[in-house]
Short mmCIF file of C-alpha atoms and ligand atoms in Angstrom, two decimals:
data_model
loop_
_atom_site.label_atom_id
_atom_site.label_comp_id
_atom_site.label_asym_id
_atom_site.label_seq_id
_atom_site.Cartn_x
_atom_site.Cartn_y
_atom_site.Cartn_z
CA UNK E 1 0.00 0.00 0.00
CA UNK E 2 1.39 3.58 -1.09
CA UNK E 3 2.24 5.66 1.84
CA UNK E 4 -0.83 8.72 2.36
CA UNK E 5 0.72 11.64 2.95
CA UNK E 6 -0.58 14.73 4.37
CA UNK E 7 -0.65 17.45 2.05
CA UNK E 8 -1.34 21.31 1.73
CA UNK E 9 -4.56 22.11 1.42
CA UNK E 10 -4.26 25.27 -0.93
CA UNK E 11 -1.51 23.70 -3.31
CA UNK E 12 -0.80 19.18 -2.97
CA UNK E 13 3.13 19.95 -1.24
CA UNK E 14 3.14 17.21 1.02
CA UNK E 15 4.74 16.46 4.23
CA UNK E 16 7.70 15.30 3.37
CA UNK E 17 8.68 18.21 1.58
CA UNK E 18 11.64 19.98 3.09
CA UNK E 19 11.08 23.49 5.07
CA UNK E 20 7.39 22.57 5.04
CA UNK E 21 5.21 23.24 7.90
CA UNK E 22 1.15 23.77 7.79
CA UNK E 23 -0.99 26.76 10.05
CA UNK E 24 -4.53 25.72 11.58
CA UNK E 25 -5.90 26.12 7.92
CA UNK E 26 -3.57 22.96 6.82
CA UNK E 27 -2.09 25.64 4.48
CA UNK E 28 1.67 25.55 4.02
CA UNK E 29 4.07 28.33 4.43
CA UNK E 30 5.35 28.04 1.10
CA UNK E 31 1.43 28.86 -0.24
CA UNK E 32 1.61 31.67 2.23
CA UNK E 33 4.97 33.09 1.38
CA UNK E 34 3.51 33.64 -2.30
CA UNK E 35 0.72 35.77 -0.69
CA UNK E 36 3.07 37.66 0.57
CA UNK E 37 5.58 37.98 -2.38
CA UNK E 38 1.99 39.38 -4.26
CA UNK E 39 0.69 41.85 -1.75
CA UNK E 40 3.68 42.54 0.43
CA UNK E 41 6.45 43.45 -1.74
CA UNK E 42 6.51 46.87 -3.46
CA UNK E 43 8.17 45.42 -7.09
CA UNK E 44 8.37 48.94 -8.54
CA UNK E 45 10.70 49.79 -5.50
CA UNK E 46 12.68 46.91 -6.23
CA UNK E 47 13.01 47.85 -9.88
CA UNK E 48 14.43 51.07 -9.01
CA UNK E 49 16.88 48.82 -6.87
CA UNK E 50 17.75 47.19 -10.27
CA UNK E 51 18.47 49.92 -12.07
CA UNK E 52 20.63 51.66 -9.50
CA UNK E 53 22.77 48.39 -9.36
CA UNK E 54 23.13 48.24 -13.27
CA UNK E 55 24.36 51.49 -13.40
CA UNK E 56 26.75 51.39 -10.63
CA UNK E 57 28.35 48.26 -12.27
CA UNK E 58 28.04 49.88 -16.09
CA UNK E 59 30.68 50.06 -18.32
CA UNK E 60 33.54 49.68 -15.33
CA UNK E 61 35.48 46.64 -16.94
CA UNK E 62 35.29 44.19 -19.64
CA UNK E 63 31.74 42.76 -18.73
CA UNK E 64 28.95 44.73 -16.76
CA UNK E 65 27.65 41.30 -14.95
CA UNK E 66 28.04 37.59 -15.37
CA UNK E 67 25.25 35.57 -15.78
CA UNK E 68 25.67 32.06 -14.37
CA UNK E 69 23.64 29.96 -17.57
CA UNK E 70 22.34 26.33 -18.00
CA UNK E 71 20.59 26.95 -20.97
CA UNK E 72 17.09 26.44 -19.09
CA UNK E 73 13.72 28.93 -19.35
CA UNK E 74 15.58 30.78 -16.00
CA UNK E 75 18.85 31.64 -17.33
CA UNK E 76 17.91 32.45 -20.50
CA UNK E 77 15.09 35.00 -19.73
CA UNK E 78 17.95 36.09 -17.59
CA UNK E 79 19.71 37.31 -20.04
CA UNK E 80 17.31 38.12 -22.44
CA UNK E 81 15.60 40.77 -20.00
CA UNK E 82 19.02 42.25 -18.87
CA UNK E 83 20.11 42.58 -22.85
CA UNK E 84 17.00 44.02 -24.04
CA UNK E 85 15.66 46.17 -20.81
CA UNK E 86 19.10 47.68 -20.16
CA UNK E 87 21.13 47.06 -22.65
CA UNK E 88 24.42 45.76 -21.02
CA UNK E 89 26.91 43.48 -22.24
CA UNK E 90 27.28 40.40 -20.10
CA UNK E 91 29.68 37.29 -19.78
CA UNK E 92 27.67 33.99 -19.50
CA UNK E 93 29.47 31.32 -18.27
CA UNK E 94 28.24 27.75 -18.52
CA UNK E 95 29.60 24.83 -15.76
CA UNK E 96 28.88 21.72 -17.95
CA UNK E 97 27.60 19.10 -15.68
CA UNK E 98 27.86 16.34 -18.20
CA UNK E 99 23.85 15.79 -19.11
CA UNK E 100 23.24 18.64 -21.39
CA UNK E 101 20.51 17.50 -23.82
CA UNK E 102 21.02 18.21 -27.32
CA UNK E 103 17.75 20.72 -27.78
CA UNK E 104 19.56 22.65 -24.96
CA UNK E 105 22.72 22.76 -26.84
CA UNK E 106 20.64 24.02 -29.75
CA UNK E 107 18.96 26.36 -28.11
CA UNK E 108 22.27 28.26 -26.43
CA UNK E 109 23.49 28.94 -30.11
CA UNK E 110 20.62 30.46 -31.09
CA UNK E 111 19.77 32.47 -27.54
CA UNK E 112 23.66 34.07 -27.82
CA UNK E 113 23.28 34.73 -31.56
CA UNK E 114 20.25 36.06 -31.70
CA UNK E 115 21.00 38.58 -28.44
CA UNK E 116 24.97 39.36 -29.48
CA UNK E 117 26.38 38.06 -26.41
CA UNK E 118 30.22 36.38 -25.05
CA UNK E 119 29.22 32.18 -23.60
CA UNK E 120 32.27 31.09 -21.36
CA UNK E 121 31.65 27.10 -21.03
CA UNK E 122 33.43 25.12 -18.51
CA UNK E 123 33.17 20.98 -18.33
CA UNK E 124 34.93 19.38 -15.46
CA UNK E 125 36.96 16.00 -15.74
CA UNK E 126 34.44 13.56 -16.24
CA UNK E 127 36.37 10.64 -14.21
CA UNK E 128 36.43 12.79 -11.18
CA UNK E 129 32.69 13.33 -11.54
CA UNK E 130 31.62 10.48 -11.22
CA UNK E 131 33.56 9.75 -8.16
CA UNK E 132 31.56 12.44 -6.63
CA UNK E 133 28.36 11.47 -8.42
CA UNK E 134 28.59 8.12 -7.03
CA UNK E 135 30.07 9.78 -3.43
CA UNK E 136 27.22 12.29 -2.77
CA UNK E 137 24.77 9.60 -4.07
CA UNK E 138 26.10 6.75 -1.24
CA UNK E 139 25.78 9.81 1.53
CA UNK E 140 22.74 11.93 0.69
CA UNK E 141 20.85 10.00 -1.75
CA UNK E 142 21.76 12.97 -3.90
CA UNK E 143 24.04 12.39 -7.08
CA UNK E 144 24.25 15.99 -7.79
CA UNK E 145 26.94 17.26 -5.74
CA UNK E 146 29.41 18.17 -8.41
CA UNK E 147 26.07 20.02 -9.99
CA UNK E 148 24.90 21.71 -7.31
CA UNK E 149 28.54 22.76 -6.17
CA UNK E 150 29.90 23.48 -9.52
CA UNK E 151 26.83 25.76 -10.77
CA UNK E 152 27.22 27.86 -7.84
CA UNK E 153 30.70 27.85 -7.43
CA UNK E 154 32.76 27.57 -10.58
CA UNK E 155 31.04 31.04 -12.25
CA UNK E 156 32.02 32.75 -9.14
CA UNK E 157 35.86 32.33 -9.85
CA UNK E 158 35.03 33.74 -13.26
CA UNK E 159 33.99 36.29 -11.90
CA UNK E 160 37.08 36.64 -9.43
CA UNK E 161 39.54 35.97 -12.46
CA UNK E 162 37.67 38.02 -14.33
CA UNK E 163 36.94 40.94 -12.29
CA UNK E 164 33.01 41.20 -12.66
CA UNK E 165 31.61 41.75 -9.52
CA UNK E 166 28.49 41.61 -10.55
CA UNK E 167 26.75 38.39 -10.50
CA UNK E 168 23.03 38.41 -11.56
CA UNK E 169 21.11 34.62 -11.19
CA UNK E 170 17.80 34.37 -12.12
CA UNK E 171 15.55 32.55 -10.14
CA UNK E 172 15.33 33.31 -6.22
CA UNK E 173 15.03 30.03 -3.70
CA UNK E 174 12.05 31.72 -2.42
CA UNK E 175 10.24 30.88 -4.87
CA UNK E 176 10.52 27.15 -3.75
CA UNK E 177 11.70 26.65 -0.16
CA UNK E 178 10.99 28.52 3.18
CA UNK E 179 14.58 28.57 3.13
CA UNK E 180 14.81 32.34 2.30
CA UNK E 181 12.30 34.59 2.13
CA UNK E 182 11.33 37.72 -0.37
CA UNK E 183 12.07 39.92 2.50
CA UNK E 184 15.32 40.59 1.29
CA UNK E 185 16.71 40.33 -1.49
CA UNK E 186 18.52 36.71 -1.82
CA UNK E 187 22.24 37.28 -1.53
CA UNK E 188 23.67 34.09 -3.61
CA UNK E 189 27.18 34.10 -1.52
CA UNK E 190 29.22 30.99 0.42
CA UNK E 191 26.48 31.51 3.33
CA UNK E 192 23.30 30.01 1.10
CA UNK E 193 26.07 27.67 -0.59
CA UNK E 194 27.09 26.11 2.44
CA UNK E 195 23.26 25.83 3.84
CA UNK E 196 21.32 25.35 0.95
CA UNK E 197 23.47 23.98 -2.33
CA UNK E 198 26.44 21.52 -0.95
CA UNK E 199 24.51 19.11 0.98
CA UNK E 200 26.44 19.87 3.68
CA UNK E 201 29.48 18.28 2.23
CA UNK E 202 32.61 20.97 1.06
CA UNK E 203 34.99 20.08 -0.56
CA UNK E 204 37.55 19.08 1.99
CA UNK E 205 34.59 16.67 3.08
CA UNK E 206 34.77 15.16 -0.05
CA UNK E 207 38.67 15.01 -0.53
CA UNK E 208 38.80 13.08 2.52
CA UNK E 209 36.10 11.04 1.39
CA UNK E 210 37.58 9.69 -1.47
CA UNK E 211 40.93 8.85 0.07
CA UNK E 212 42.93 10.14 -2.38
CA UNK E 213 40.94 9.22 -5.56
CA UNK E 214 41.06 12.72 -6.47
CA UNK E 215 43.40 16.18 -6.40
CA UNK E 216 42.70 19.19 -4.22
CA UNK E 217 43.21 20.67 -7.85
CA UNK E 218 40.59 18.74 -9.28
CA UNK E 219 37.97 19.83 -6.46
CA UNK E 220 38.70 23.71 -7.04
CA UNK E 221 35.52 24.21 -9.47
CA UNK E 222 33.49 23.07 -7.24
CA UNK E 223 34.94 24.89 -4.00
CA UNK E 224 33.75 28.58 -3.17
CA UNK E 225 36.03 31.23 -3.61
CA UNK E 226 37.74 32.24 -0.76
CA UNK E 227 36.10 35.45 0.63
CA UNK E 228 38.79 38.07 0.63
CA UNK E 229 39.08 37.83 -2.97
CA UNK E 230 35.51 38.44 -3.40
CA UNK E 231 35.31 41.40 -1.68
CA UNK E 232 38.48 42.69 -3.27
CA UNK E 233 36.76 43.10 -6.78
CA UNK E 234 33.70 44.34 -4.77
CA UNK E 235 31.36 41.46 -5.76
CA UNK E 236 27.71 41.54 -5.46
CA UNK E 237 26.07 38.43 -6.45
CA UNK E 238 21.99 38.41 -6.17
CA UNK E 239 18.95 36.76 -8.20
CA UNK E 240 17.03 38.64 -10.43
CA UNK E 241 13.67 37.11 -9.54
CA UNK E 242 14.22 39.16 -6.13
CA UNK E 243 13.63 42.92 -8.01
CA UNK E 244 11.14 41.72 -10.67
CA UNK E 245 8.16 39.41 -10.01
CA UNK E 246 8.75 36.19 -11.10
CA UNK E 247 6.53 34.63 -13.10
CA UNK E 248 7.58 31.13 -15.44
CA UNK E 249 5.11 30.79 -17.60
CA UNK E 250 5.21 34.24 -19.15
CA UNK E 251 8.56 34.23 -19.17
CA UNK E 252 8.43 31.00 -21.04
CA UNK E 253 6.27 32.68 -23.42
CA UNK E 254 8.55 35.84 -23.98
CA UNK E 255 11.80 33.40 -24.82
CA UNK E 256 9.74 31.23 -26.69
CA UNK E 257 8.36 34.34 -28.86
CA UNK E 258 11.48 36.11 -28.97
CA UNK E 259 13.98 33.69 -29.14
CA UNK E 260 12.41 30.28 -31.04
CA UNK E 261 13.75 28.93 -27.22
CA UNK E 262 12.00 25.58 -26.99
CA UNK E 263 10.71 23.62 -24.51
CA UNK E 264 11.03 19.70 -24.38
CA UNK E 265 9.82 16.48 -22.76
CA UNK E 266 11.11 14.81 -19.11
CA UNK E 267 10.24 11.96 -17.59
CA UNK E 268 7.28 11.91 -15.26
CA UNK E 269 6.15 15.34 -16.11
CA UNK E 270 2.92 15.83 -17.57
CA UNK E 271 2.34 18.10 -20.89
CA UNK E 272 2.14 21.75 -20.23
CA UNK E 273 4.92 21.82 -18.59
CA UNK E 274 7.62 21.09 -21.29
CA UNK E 275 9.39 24.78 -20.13
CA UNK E 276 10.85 22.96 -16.78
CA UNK E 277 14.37 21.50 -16.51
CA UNK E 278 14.92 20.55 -19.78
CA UNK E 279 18.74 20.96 -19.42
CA UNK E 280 19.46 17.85 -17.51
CA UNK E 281 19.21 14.30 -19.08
CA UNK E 282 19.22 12.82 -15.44
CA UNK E 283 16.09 14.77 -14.16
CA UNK E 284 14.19 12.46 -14.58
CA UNK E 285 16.67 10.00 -12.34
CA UNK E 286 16.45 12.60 -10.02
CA UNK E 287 12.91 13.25 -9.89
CA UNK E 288 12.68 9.99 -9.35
CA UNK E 289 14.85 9.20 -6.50
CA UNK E 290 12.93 12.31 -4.76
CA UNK E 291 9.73 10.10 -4.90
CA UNK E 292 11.76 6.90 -3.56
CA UNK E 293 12.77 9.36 -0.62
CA UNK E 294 9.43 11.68 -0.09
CA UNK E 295 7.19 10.23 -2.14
CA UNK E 296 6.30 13.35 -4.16
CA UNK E 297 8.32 14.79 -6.99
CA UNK E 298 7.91 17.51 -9.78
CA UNK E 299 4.50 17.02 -10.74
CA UNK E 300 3.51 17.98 -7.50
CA UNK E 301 6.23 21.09 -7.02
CA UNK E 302 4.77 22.24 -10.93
CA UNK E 303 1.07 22.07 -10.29
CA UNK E 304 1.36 23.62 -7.00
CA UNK E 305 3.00 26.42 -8.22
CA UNK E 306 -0.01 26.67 -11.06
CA UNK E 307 -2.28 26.17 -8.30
CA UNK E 308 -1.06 29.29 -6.77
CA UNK E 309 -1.07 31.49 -9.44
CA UNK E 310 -4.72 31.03 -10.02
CA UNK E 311 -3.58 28.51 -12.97
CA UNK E 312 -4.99 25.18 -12.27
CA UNK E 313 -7.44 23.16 -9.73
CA UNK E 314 -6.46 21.63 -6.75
CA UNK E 315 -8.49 18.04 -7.99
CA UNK E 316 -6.90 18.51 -10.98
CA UNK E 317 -3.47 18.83 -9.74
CA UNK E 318 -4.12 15.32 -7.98
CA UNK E 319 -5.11 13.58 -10.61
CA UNK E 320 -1.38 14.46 -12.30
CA UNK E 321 0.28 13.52 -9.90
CA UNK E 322 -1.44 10.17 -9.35
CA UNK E 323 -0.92 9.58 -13.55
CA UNK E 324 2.52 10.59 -13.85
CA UNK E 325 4.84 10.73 -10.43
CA UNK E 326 7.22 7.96 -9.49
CA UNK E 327 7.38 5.54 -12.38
CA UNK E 328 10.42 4.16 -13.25
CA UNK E 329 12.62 6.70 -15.81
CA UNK E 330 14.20 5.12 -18.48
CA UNK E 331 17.34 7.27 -18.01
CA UNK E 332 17.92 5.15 -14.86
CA UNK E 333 19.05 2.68 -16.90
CA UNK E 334 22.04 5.32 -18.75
CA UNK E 335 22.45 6.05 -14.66
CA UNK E 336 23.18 3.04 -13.52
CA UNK E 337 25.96 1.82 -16.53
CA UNK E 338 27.76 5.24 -15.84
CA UNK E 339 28.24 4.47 -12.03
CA UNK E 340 28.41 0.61 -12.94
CA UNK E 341 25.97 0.18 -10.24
CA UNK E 342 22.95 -2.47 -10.33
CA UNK E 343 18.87 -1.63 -9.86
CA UNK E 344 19.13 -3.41 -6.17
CA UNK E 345 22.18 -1.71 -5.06
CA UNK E 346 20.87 1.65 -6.20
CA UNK E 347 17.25 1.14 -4.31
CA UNK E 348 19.13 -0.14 -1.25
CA UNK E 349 20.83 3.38 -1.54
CA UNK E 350 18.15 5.32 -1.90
CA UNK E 351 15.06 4.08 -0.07
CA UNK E 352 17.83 4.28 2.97
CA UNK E 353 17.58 8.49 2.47
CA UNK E 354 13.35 7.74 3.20
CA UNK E 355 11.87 11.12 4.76
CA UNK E 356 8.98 9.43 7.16
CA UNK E 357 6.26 8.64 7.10
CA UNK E 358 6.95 7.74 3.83
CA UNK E 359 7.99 4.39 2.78
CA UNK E 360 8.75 3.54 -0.62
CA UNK E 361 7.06 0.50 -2.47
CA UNK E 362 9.12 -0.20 -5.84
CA UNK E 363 6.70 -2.70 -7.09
CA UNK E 364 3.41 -0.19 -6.47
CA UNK E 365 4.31 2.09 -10.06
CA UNK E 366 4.94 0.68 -13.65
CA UNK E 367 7.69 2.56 -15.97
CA UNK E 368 7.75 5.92 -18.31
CA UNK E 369 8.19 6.71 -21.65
CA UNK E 370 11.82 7.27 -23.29
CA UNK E 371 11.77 10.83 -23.91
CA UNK E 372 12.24 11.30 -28.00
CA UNK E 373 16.43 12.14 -27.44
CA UNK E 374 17.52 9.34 -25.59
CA UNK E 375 18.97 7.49 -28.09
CA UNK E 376 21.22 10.58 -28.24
CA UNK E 377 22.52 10.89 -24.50
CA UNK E 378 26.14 10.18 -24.82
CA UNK E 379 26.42 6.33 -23.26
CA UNK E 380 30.54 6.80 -23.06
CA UNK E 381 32.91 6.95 -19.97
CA UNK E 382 30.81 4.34 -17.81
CA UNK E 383 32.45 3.56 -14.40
CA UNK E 384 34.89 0.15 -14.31
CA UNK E 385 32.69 -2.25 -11.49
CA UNK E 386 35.89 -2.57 -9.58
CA UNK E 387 35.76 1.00 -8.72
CA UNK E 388 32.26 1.00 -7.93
CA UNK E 389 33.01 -2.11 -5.93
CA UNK E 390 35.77 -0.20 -3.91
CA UNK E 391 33.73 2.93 -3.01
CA UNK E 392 30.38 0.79 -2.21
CA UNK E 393 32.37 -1.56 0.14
CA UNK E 394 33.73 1.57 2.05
CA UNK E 395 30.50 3.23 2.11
CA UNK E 396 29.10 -0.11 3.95
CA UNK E 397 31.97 -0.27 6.48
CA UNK E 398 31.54 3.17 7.49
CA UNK E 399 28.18 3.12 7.35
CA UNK E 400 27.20 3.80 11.53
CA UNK E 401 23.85 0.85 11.45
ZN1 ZN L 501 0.68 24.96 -0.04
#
């Protein structure tokens, strides 16, 4: 028998989702957060707050910002609004994470073409991620350390090297997570990377973890900065979904309109939704091992966030997610060869990460649909099984039972 979780009564976030917590209404404070963010905020104020920062920063070195850029609906609305509202030249810079989808590859050619602008790309060693792939999955149930870290960190030596202190992201947490709130504008610095992005592991965590498997060097783009050089070119690194409402789904329509960006299929996400993290080939993997752990995943995030912008029913919202959340990705199977891992080991890994009450039944759902580019997803650089053999017997000896 699934697990019945208790969920929002305004939007279907259940339980199990992190930060969560319900008033005497059984309404979440995510749902009331957004309230907030619609009444409370004065978003012309903030705009002025925009424009003072661009021109402070304008026309002082080679760039006037860096954009940190996937490729996704965020980024690249991103960059489109700063281009076209203000007019600036920016540097994007790209950390390659090793699952860019082709249609995303397609799409950054023709987003920098058509707006004139400089794409820095980075790609990490793939052999030392996935040692950490396979690290942060055996610890946190999360395989997206080097991701998380590398997004967050890697643009933000750019921008030391490069001396652009200004760092403009798109989307703000708040938007997501009572981590933050729109109270103040987000501030994306080592502070929210250490509590929110690195799962708690740095760097030096990891280092030690894999017992000499790796170089300090070959850890750097995914460290932090160290402070003092940040604050020697002056840097000022903040989201610009905290001075302009942010709103997907016109967005989506503005890049789509203005830039032929296009959206594209993932696993376990119903249609209407094709705008949302197209850029990864492993979202669906990782949608997935959300619902092993919480027993929700994006279906639930996506309608809830239509649900509270007046976009979509509540009954409606739990009818997708009954139809499409938590069936088996085929991607898992590209997953698995690259970390030479089997289907057993990798549910014994993650149903051990289980947020109660939720207990995961991997009989109770069937499987998804290939989405239409997966005979294109690279299938080179797979993990030898000694290695994976090494790291899993270590995990299980220091594993504290
Ligand atoms: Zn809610």
């Amino acid at each position: 028998m699934p697990t019945e979780l208790r969920r929002c009564s305004r939007c279907v976030l259940p339980e199990t989702h992190e930060t969560i917590t319900f008033d005497d209404a059984g309404v979440c404070n995510i749902c009331r957060q957004q309230e907030h963010k619609r009444e409370a905020i004065d978003w012309p104020a903030r705009k002025r707050e925009l424009d003072a920062l661009i021109e402070a920063h304008r026309g002082k070195g080679d760039y006037d910002c860096l954009i940190p850029f996937s490729g996704g609906k965020d980024s690249t609305f991103t960059v489109l609004y700063l281009v076209r509202e203000y007019g600036i030249k920016p540097l994007l810079v790209r950390f390659d994470h090793g699952f860019l989808r082709p249609g995303v590859q397609e799409g950054t050619i023709r987003t920098c073409r058509e707006l004139g602008v400089d794409l820095h790309v980075f790609t990490p060693n793939w052999k030392v991620v996935r040692k950490l792939m396979l690290q942060s999955l055996l610890e946190k149930g999360d395989f997206c350390w080097h991701c998380h870290t590398g997004i967050f960190a890697y643009p933000m030596w750019v921008a030391v090297e490069k001396q652009v202190p200004l760092i403009l992201w798109g989307e703000p947490s708040a938007e997501y997570t009572a981590y933050f709130s729109y109270d103040q504008p987000e501030a994306v610095d080592e502070k929210r990377f250490n509590r929110y992005v690195n799962l708690g592991i740095n760097a030096e965590d990891m280092l030690v973890r894999l017992e000499g498997a790796v170089d300090e060097r070959d850890l750097k783009p995914f460290t932090y900065p160290p402070l003092k050089e940040l604050r020697r070119i002056g840097y000022r690194s903040v989201c610009l979904g905290s001075y302009i409402p942010w709103d997907v789904k016109r967005q989506y329509a503005r890049i789509r309109d203005e830039l032929g960006w296009r959206g594209d299929e993932v696993e376990n996400v119903p249609p209407g939704y094709e705008y949302e993290k197209i850029e990864c080939f492993f979202q669906g993997v990782r949608d997935y091992i959300k619902f092993i752990k919480r027993g929700y995943a994006r279906t639930s995030h996506l309608t809830s966030l239509d649900i509270r912008n007046g976009r979509l029913d509540r009954d409606e919202a739990m009818r997708l997610v009954a139809a499409y959340e938590g069936r088996r990705p085929p991607s898992l199977d590209v997953f698995l060869d690259y970390l030479g891992l089997t289907e057993e080991e990798f549910l014994e890994i993650a149903m051990r990460q289980a947020v109660s009450p939720y207990r995961h039944d991997p009989a109770a759902r069937g499987g998804c649909p290939a989405p239409h580019d997966f005979d294109r997803w690279p299938r080179c650089g797979a993990m030898p099984r000694e290695e994976t053999e090494a790291m899993l017997a270590r995990w299980r000896a220091g594993r504290r039972d």
